[in-house]
CSV table of C-alpha atoms in Angstrom, one decimal:
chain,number,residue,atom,x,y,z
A,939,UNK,CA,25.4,-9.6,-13.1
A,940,UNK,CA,27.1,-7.5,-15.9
A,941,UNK,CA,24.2,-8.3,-18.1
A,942,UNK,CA,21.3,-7.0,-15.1
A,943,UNK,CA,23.7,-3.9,-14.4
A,944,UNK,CA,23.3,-3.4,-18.5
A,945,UNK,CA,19.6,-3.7,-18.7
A,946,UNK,CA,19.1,-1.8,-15.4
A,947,UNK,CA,21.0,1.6,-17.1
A,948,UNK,CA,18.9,1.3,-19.7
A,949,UNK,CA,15.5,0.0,-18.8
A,950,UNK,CA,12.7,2.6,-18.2
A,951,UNK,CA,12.8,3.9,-14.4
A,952,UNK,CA,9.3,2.7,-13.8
A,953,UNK,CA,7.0,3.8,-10.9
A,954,UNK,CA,9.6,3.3,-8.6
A,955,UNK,CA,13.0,1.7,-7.9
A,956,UNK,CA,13.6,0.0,-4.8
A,957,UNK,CA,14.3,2.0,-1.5
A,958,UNK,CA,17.9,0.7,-1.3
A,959,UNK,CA,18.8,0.9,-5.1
A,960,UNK,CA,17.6,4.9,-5.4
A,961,UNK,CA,20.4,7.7,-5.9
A,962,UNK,CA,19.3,11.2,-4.8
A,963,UNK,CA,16.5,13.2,-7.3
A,964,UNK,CA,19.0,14.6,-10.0
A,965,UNK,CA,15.8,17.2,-11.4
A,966,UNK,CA,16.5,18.4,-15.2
A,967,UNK,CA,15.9,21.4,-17.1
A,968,UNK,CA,14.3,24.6,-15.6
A,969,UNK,CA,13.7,22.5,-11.7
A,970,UNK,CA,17.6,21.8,-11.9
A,971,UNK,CA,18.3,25.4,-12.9
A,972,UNK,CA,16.7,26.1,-9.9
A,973,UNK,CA,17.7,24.3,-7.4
A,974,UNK,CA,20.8,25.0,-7.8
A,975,UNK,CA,20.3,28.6,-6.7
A,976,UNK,CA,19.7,26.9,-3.2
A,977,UNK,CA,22.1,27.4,-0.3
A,978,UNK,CA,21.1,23.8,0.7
A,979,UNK,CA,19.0,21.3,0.4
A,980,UNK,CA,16.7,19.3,3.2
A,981,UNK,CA,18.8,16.8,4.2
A,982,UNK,CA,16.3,13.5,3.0
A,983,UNK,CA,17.3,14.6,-0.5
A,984,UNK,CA,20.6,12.9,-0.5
A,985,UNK,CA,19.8,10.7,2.7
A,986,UNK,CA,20.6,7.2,3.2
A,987,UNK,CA,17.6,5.2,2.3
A,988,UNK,CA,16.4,2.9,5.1
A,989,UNK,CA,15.3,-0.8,5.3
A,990,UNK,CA,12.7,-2.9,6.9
A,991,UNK,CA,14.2,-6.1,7.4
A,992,UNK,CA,13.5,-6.3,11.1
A,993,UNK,CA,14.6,-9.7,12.8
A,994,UNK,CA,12.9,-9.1,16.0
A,995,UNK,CA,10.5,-11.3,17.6
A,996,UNK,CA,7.8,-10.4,14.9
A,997,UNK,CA,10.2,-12.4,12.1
A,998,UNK,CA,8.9,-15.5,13.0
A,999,UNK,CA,5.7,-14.5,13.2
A,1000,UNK,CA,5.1,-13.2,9.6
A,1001,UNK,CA,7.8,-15.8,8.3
A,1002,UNK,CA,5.0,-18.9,9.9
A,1003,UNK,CA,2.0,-16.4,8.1
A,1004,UNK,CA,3.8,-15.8,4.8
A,1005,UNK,CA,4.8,-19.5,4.4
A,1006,UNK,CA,1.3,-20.5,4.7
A,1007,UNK,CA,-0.3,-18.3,2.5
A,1008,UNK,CA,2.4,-19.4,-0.2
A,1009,UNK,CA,1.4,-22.7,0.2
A,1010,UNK,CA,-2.0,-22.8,0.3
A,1011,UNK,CA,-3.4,-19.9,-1.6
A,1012,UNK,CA,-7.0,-21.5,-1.7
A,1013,UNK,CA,-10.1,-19.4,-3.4
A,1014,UNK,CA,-9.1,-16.1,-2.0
A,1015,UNK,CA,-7.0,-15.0,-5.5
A,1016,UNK,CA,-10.3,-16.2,-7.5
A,1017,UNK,CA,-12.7,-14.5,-5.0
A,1018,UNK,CA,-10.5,-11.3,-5.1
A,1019,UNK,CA,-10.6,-11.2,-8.7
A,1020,UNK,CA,-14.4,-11.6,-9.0
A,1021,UNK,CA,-15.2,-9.3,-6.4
A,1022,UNK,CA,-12.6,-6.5,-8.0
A,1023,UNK,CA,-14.9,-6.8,-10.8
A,1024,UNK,CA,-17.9,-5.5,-9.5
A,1025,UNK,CA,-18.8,-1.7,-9.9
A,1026,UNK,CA,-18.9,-1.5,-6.1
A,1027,UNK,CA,-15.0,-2.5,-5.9
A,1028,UNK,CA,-14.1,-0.7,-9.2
A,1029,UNK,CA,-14.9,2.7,-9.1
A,1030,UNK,CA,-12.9,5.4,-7.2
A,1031,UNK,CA,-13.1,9.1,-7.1
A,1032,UNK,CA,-9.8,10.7,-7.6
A,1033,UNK,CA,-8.9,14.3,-7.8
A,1034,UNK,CA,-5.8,14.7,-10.6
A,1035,UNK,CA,-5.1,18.2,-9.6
A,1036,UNK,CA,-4.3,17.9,-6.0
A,1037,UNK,CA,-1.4,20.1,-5.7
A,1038,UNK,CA,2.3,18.7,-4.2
A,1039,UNK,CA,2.6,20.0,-0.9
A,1040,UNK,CA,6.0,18.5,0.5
A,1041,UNK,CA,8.3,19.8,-2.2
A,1042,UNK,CA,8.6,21.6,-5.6
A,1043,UNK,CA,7.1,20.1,-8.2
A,1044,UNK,CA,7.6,19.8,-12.0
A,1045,UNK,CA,6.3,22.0,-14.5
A,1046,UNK,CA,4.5,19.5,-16.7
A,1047,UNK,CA,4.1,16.5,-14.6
A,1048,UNK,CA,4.6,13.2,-16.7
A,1049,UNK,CA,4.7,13.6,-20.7
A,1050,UNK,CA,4.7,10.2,-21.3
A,1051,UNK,CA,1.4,8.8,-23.0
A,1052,UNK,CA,1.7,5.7,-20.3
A,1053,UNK,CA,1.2,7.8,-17.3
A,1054,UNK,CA,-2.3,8.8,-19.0
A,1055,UNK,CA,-5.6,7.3,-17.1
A,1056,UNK,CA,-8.8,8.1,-18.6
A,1057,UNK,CA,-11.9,9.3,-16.5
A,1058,UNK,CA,-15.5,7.1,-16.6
A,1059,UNK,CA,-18.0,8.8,-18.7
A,1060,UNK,CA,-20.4,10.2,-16.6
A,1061,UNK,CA,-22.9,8.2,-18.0
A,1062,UNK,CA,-21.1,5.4,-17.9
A,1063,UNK,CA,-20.8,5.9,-13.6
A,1064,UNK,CA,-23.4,3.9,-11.9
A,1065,UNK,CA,-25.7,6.6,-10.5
A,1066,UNK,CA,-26.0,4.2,-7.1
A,1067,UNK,CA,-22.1,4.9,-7.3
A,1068,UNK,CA,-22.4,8.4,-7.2
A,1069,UNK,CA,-25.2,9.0,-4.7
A,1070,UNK,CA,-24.1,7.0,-2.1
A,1071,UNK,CA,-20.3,8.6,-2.0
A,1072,UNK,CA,-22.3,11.9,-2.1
A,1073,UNK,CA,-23.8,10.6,0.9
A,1074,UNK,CA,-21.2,9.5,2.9
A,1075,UNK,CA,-19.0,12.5,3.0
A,1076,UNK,CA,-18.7,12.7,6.9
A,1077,UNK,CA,-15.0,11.7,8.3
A,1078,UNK,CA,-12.7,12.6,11.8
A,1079,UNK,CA,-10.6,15.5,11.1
A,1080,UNK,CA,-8.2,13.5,12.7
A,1081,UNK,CA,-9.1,10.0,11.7
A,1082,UNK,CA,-6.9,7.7,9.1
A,1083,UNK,CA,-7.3,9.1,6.6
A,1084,UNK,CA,-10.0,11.2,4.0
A,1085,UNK,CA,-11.1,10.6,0.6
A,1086,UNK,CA,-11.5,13.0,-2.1
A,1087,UNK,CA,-15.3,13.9,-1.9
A,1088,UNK,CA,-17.3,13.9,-5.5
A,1089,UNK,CA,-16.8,17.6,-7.5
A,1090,UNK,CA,-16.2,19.5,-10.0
A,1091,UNK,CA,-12.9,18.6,-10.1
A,1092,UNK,CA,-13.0,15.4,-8.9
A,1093,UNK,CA,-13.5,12.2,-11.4
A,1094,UNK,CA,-14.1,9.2,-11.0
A,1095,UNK,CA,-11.6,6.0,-12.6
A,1096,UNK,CA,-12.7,2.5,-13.2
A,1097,UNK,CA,-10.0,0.1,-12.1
A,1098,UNK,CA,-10.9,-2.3,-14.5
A,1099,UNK,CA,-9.7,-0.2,-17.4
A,1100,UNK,CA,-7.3,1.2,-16.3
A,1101,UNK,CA,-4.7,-1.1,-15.0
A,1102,UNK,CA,-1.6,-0.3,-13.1
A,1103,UNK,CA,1.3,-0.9,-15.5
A,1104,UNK,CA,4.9,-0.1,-16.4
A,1105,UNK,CA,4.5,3.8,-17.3
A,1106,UNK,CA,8.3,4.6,-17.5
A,1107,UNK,CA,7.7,7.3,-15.0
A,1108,UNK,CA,10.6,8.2,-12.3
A,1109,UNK,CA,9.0,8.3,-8.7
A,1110,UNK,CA,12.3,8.2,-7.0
A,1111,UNK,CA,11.6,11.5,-5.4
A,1112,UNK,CA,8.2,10.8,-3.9
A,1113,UNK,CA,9.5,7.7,-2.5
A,1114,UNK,CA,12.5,8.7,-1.2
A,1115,UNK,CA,10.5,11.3,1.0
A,1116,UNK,CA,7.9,9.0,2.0
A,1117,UNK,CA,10.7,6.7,3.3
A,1118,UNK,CA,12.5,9.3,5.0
A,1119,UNK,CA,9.8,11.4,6.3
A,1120,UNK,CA,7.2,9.5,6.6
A,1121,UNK,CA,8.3,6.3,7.9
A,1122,UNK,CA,10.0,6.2,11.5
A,1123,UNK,CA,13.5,6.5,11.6
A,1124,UNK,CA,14.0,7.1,15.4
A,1125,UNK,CA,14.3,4.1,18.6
A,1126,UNK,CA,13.5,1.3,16.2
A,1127,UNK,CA,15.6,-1.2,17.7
A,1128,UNK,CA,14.1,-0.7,21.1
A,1129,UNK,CA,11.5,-3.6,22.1
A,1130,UNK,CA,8.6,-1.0,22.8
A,1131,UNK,CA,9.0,0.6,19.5
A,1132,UNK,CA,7.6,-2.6,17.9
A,1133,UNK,CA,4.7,-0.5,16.2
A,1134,UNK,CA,6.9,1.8,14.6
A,1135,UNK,CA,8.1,-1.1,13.0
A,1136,UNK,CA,4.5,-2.3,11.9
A,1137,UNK,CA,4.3,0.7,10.3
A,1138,UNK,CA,7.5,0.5,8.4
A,1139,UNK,CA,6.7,-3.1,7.1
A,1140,UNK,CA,3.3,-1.6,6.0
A,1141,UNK,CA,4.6,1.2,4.0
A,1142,UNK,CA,7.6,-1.5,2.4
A,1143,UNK,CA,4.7,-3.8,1.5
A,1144,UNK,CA,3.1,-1.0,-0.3
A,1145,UNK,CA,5.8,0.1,-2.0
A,1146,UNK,CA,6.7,-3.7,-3.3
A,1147,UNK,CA,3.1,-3.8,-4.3
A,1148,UNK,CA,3.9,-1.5,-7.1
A,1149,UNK,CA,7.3,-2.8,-8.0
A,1150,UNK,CA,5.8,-6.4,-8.5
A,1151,UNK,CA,3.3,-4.3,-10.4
A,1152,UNK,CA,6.4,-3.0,-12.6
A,1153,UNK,CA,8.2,-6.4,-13.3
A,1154,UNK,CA,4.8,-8.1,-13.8
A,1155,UNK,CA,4.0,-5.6,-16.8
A,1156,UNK,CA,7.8,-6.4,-18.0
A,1157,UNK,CA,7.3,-10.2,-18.1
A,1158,UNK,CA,9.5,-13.1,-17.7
A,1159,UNK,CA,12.7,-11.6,-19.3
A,1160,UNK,CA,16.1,-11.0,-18.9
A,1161,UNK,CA,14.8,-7.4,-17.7
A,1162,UNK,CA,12.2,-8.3,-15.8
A,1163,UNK,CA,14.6,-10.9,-13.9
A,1164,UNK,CA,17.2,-8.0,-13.4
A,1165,UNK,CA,14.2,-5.8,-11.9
A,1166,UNK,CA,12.8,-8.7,-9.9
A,1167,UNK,CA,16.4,-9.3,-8.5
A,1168,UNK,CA,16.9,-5.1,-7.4
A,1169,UNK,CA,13.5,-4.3,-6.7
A,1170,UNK,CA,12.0,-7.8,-4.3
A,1171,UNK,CA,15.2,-10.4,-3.8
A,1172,UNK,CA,17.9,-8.2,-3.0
A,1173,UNK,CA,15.8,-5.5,-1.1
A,1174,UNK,CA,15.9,-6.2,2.4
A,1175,UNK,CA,12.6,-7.4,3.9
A,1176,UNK,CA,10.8,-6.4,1.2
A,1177,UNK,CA,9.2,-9.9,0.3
A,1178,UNK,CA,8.7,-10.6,3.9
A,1179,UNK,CA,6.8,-7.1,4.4
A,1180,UNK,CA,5.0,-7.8,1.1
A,1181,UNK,CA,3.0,-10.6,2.8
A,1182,UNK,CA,2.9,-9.0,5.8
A,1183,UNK,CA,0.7,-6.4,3.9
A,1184,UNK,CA,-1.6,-9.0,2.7
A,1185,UNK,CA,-1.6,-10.9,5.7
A,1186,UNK,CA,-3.3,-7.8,7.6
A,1187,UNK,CA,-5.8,-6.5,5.3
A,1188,UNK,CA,-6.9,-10.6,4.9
A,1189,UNK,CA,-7.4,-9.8,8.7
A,1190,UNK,CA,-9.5,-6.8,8.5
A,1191,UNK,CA,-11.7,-8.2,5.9
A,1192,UNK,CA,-12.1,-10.9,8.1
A,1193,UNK,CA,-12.8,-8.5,10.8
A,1194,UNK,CA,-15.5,-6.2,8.9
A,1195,UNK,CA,-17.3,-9.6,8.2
A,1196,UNK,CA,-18.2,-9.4,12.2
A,1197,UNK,CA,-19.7,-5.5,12.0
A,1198,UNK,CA,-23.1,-5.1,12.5
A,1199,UNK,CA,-22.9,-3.5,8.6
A,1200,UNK,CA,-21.6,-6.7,7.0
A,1201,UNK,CA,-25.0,-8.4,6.3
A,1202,UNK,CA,-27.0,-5.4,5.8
A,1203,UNK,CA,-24.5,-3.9,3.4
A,1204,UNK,CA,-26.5,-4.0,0.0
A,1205,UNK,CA,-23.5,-3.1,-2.4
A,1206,UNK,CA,-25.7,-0.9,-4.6
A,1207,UNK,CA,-27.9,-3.5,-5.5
A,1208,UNK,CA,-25.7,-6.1,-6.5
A,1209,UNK,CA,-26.8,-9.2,-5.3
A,1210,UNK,CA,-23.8,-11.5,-6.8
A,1211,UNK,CA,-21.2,-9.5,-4.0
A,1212,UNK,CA,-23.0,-11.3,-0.5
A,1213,UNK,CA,-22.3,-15.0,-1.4
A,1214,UNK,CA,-18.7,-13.6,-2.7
A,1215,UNK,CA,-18.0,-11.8,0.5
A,1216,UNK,CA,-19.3,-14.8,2.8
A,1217,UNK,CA,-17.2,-17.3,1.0
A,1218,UNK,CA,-13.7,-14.8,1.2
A,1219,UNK,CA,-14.5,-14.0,4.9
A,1220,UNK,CA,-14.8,-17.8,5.9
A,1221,UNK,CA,-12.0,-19.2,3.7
A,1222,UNK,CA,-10.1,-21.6,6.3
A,1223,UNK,CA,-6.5,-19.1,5.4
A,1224,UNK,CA,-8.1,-16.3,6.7
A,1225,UNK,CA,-9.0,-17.9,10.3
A,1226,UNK,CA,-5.7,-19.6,10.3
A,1227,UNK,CA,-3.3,-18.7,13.2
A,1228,UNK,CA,-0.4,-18.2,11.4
A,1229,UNK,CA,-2.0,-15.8,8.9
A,1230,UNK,CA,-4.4,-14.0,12.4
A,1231,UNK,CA,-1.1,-13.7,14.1
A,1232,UNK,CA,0.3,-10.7,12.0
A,1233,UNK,CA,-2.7,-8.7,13.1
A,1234,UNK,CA,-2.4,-9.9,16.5
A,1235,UNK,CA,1.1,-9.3,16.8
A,1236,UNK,CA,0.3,-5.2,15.6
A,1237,UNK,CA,-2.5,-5.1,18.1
A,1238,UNK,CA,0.6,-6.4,21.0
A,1239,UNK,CA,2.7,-3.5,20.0
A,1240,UNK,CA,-0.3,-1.4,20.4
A,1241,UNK,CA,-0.8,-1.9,23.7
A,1242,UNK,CA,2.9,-0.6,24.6
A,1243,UNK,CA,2.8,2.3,27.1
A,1244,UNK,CA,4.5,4.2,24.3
A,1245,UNK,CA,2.2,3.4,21.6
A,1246,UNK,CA,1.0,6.7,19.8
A,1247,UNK,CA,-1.9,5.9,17.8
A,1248,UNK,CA,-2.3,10.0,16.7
A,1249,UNK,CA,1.3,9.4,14.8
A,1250,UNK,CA,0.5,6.9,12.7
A,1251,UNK,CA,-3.3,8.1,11.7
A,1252,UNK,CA,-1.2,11.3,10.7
A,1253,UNK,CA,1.4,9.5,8.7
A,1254,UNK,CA,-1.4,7.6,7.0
A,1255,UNK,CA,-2.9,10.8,6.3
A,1256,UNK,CA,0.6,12.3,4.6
A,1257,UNK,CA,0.5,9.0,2.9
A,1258,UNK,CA,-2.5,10.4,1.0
A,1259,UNK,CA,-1.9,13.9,0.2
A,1260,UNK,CA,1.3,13.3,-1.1
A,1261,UNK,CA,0.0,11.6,-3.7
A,1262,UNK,CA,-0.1,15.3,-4.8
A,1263,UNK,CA,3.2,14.7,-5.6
A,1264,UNK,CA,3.3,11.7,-8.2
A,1265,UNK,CA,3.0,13.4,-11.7
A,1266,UNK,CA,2.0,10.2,-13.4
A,1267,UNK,CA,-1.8,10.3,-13.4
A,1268,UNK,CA,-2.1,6.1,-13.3
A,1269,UNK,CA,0.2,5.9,-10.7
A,1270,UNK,CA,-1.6,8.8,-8.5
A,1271,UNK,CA,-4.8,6.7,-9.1
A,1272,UNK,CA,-3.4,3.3,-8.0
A,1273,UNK,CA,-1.7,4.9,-4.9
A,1274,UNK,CA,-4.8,6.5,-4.1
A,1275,UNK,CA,-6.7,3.4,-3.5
A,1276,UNK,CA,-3.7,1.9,-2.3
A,1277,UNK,CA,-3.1,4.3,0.6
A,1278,UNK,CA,-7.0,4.3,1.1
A,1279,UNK,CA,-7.0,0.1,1.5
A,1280,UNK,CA,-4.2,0.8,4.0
A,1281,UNK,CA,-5.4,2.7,6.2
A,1282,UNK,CA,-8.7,1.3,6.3
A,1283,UNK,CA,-7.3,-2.0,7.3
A,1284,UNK,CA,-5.1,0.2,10.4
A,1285,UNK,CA,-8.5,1.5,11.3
A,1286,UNK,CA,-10.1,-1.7,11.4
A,1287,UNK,CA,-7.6,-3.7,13.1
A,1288,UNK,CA,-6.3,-1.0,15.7
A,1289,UNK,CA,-9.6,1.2,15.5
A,1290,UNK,CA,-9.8,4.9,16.2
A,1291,UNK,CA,-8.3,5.3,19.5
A,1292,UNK,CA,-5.6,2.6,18.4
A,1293,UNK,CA,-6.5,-0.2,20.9
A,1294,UNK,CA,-10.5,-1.1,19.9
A,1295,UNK,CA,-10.8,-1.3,23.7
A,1296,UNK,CA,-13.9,0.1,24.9
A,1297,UNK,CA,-13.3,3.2,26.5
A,1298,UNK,CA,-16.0,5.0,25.5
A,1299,UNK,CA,-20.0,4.0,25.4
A,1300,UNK,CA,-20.8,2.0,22.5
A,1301,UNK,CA,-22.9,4.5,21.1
A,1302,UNK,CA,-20.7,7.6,21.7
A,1303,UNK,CA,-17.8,5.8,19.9
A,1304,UNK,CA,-17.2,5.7,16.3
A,1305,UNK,CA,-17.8,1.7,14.9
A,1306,UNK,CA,-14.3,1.1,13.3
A,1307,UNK,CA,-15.8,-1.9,11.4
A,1308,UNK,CA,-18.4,0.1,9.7
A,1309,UNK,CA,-17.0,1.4,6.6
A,1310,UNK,CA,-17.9,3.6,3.7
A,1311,UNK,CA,-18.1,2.4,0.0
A,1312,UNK,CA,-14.5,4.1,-0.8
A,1313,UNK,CA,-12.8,2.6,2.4
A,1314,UNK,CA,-14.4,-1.0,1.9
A,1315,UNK,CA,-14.0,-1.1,-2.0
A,1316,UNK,CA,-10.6,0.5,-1.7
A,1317,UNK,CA,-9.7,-2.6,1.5
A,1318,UNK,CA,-10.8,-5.3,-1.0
A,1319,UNK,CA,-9.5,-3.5,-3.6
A,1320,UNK,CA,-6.0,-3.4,-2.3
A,1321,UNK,CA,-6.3,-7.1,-1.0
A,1322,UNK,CA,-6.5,-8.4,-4.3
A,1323,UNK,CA,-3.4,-6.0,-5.7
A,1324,UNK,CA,-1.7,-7.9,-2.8
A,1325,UNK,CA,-2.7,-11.0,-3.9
A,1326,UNK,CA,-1.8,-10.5,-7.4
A,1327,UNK,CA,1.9,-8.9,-5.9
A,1328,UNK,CA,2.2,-12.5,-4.1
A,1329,UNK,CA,1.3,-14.3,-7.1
A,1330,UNK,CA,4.0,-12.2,-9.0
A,1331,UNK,CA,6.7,-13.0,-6.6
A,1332,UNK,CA,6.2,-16.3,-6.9
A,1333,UNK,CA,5.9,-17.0,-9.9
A,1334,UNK,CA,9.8,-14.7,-10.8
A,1335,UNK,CA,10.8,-16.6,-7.9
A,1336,UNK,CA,10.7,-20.2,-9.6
A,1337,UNK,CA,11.5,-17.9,-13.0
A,1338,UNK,CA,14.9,-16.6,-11.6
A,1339,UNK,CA,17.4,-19.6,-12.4
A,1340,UNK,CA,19.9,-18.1,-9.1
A,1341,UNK,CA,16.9,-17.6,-6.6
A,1342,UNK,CA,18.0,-16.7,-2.8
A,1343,UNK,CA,14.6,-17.1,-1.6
A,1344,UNK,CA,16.1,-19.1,1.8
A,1345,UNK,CA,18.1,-15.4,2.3
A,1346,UNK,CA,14.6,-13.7,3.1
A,1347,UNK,CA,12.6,-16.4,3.6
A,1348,UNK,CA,15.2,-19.3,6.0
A,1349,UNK,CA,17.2,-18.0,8.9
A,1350,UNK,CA,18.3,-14.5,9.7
A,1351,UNK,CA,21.3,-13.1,7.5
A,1352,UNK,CA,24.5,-12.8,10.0
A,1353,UNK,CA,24.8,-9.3,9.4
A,1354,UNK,CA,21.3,-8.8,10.2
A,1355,UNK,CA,20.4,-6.5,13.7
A,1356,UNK,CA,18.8,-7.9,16.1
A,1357,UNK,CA,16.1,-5.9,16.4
């Protein structure tokens, strides 16, 4: 323990640190001249960070999915991978200069040369890419969320050489208002309030995406045990919401596979992506009950009489623009997609009007299945970071010589609440 507590004072912060583990933004130089010239500051700057380790009726639920994807992972790592290697599930417009919106910024951002990310060449872009994104620029104003549309000061970033990695960067602050702002804080023990919760684990499962991320780039090694330990063991529910992540989008891949758009999707001309797509979509995990019962479970709490569908398309809608506010240009990229893959699979699973009940004519509602080229690319491409997350877990879990995996992954903690 003394050894992790030495290593974690003087590892490099990372992306993130875990929501537990953070302290309150402590800003340096000029920002920390000025803030001191506050009167006071909001109240989620030195706020309690919250956990998501809900032991409600959904626990068993997700526990049954999770321990069936860990033991049998199948072809859906391999098929991820290929498929993540295709232009179509590769490229990603992303607009660097988005201002921050929720706070005051930095002056110069990240200085580090790891927080760098270099543009595709324009030549290098597949014009198919291009003209089809130009294309499908249409979106609800208030829908899940919107990309950033092809311009002048938009680029566009090739996931495959630029991978997410260990930049040294400090996120603390971005996190700690996502967690506190954006994620519900209010009735969450109450029964009804079971798709707050959903929401919660979502946003947890994102945010141990890029600490597995982190400790993967560190490696088997005294530090990255220490991170592994304070970032995914000790961290409340964040395992368990990590495969709950990857348990939904596997759903609303599945899903998309039953839209009319599926077969006649064309992927810019690459004919190598059908068979790929067929062969994820019918993978025997991805009809299993215990894996379809995570999205079942969030459709249940969406049919609550106090279900507010509008709260969470506008919290996955923050999610996005406050990407503004990461100053670490591989990082803003990674979330980008990541947020994007998120809400795709909310809009999928829950569609538009939160419910995919039929309330409206078939051809006067919006087809929830039928997806543009960012939304479906950034879906798959979020599956298989997921994917890769698991596969991290597992593999410091059997690496970490005093693993508590039965405290997050066996019965419920005593201390644990109920709810």
């Amino acid at each position: 323990a003394a050894q992790c507590s030495a290593l974690r004072g003087g590892a490099a912060a990372g992306l993130v640190s875990s929501p537990a583990a953070q302290h309150a933004f402590r800003p340096a130089g000029r920002s920390a001249v000025r803030l001191q010239e506050w009167a006071a500051r909001p109240a989620w700057e030195s706020a309690d960070m919250p956990t998501y380790d809900y032991r409600n009726q959904t626990f068993p639920v997700i526990l049954a999915g999770m321990r069936r994807c860990r033991e049998d992972r199948g072809a859906i790592p391999a098929l991820l991978e290929q498929l993540v290697e295709r232009d179509f599930f590769s490229y990603f417009p992303v607009n660097l200069i988005t201002p921050c919106m929720y706070f005051p910024s930095g002056d110069a951002g990240c200085e580090m040369a790891t927080c760098e990310i270099r543009a595709a060449r324009e030549r290098d872009i597949p014009p198919a890419v291009i003209a089809r994104d130009r294309e499908e620029y249409n979106f609800l104003i208030d829908g899940w969320v919107s990309k950033d549309m092809p311009s002048d000061f938009t680029e566009y970033f090739d996931l495959r050489e630029s991978a997410s990695r260990n930049t040294g960067y400090n996120g603390q602050r971005v996190w700690r208002f996502i967690h506190t702002n954006l994620c519900f804080q209010k009735r969450l023990q109450q029964e009804e309030m079971g798709w707050k919760r959903d929401f919660n684990r979502l946003v947890s499962g994102m945010h141990a995406v890029v600490d597995c991320e982190i400790i993967e780039d560190i490696g088997l090694s005294e530090e990255g045990r220490c991170e592994y330990r304070r970032r995914l063991r000790d961290e409340p529910g964040s395992i368990l919401n990590l495969y709950y992540a990857y348990m939904l989008t596997l759903s609303a891949i599945r899903e998309v596979s039953k839209g009319p758009s599926f077969e006649s999707c064309a992927y810019l001309g690459d004919a190598s992506i059908p068979p790929l797509m067929r062969a994820l979509t019918s993978d025997d995990l991805l009809a299993s009950d215990s894996v379809q019962s995570a999205a079942a479970s969030l459709r249940a709490h969406a049919s609550s009489p106090d279900f507010a569908v509008w709260k969470l398309r506008l919290r996955t809608r923050h999610l996005k623009l406050i990407m503004g506010c990461v100053e670490c240009n591989v990082c803003k990229v990674h979330g980008t997609v990541l947020v994007i893959g998120l809400a795709s699979t909310l809009q999928v699973l829950l569609g538009d009007d939160g419910s995919r009940d039929a309330t409206q004519p078939a051809e006067e509602r919006p087809d929830p299945l039928k997806l543009d080229r960012v939304s479906l690319g950034s879906l798959v491409a979020t599956a298989a970071k997921l994917s890769r997350a698991c596969a991290t877990v597992e593999r410091f879990r059997e690496f970490d010589g005093e693993d508590l995996s039965q405290a997050y992954f066996g019965a419920p903690r005593p201390h644990a609440d109920p709810s």
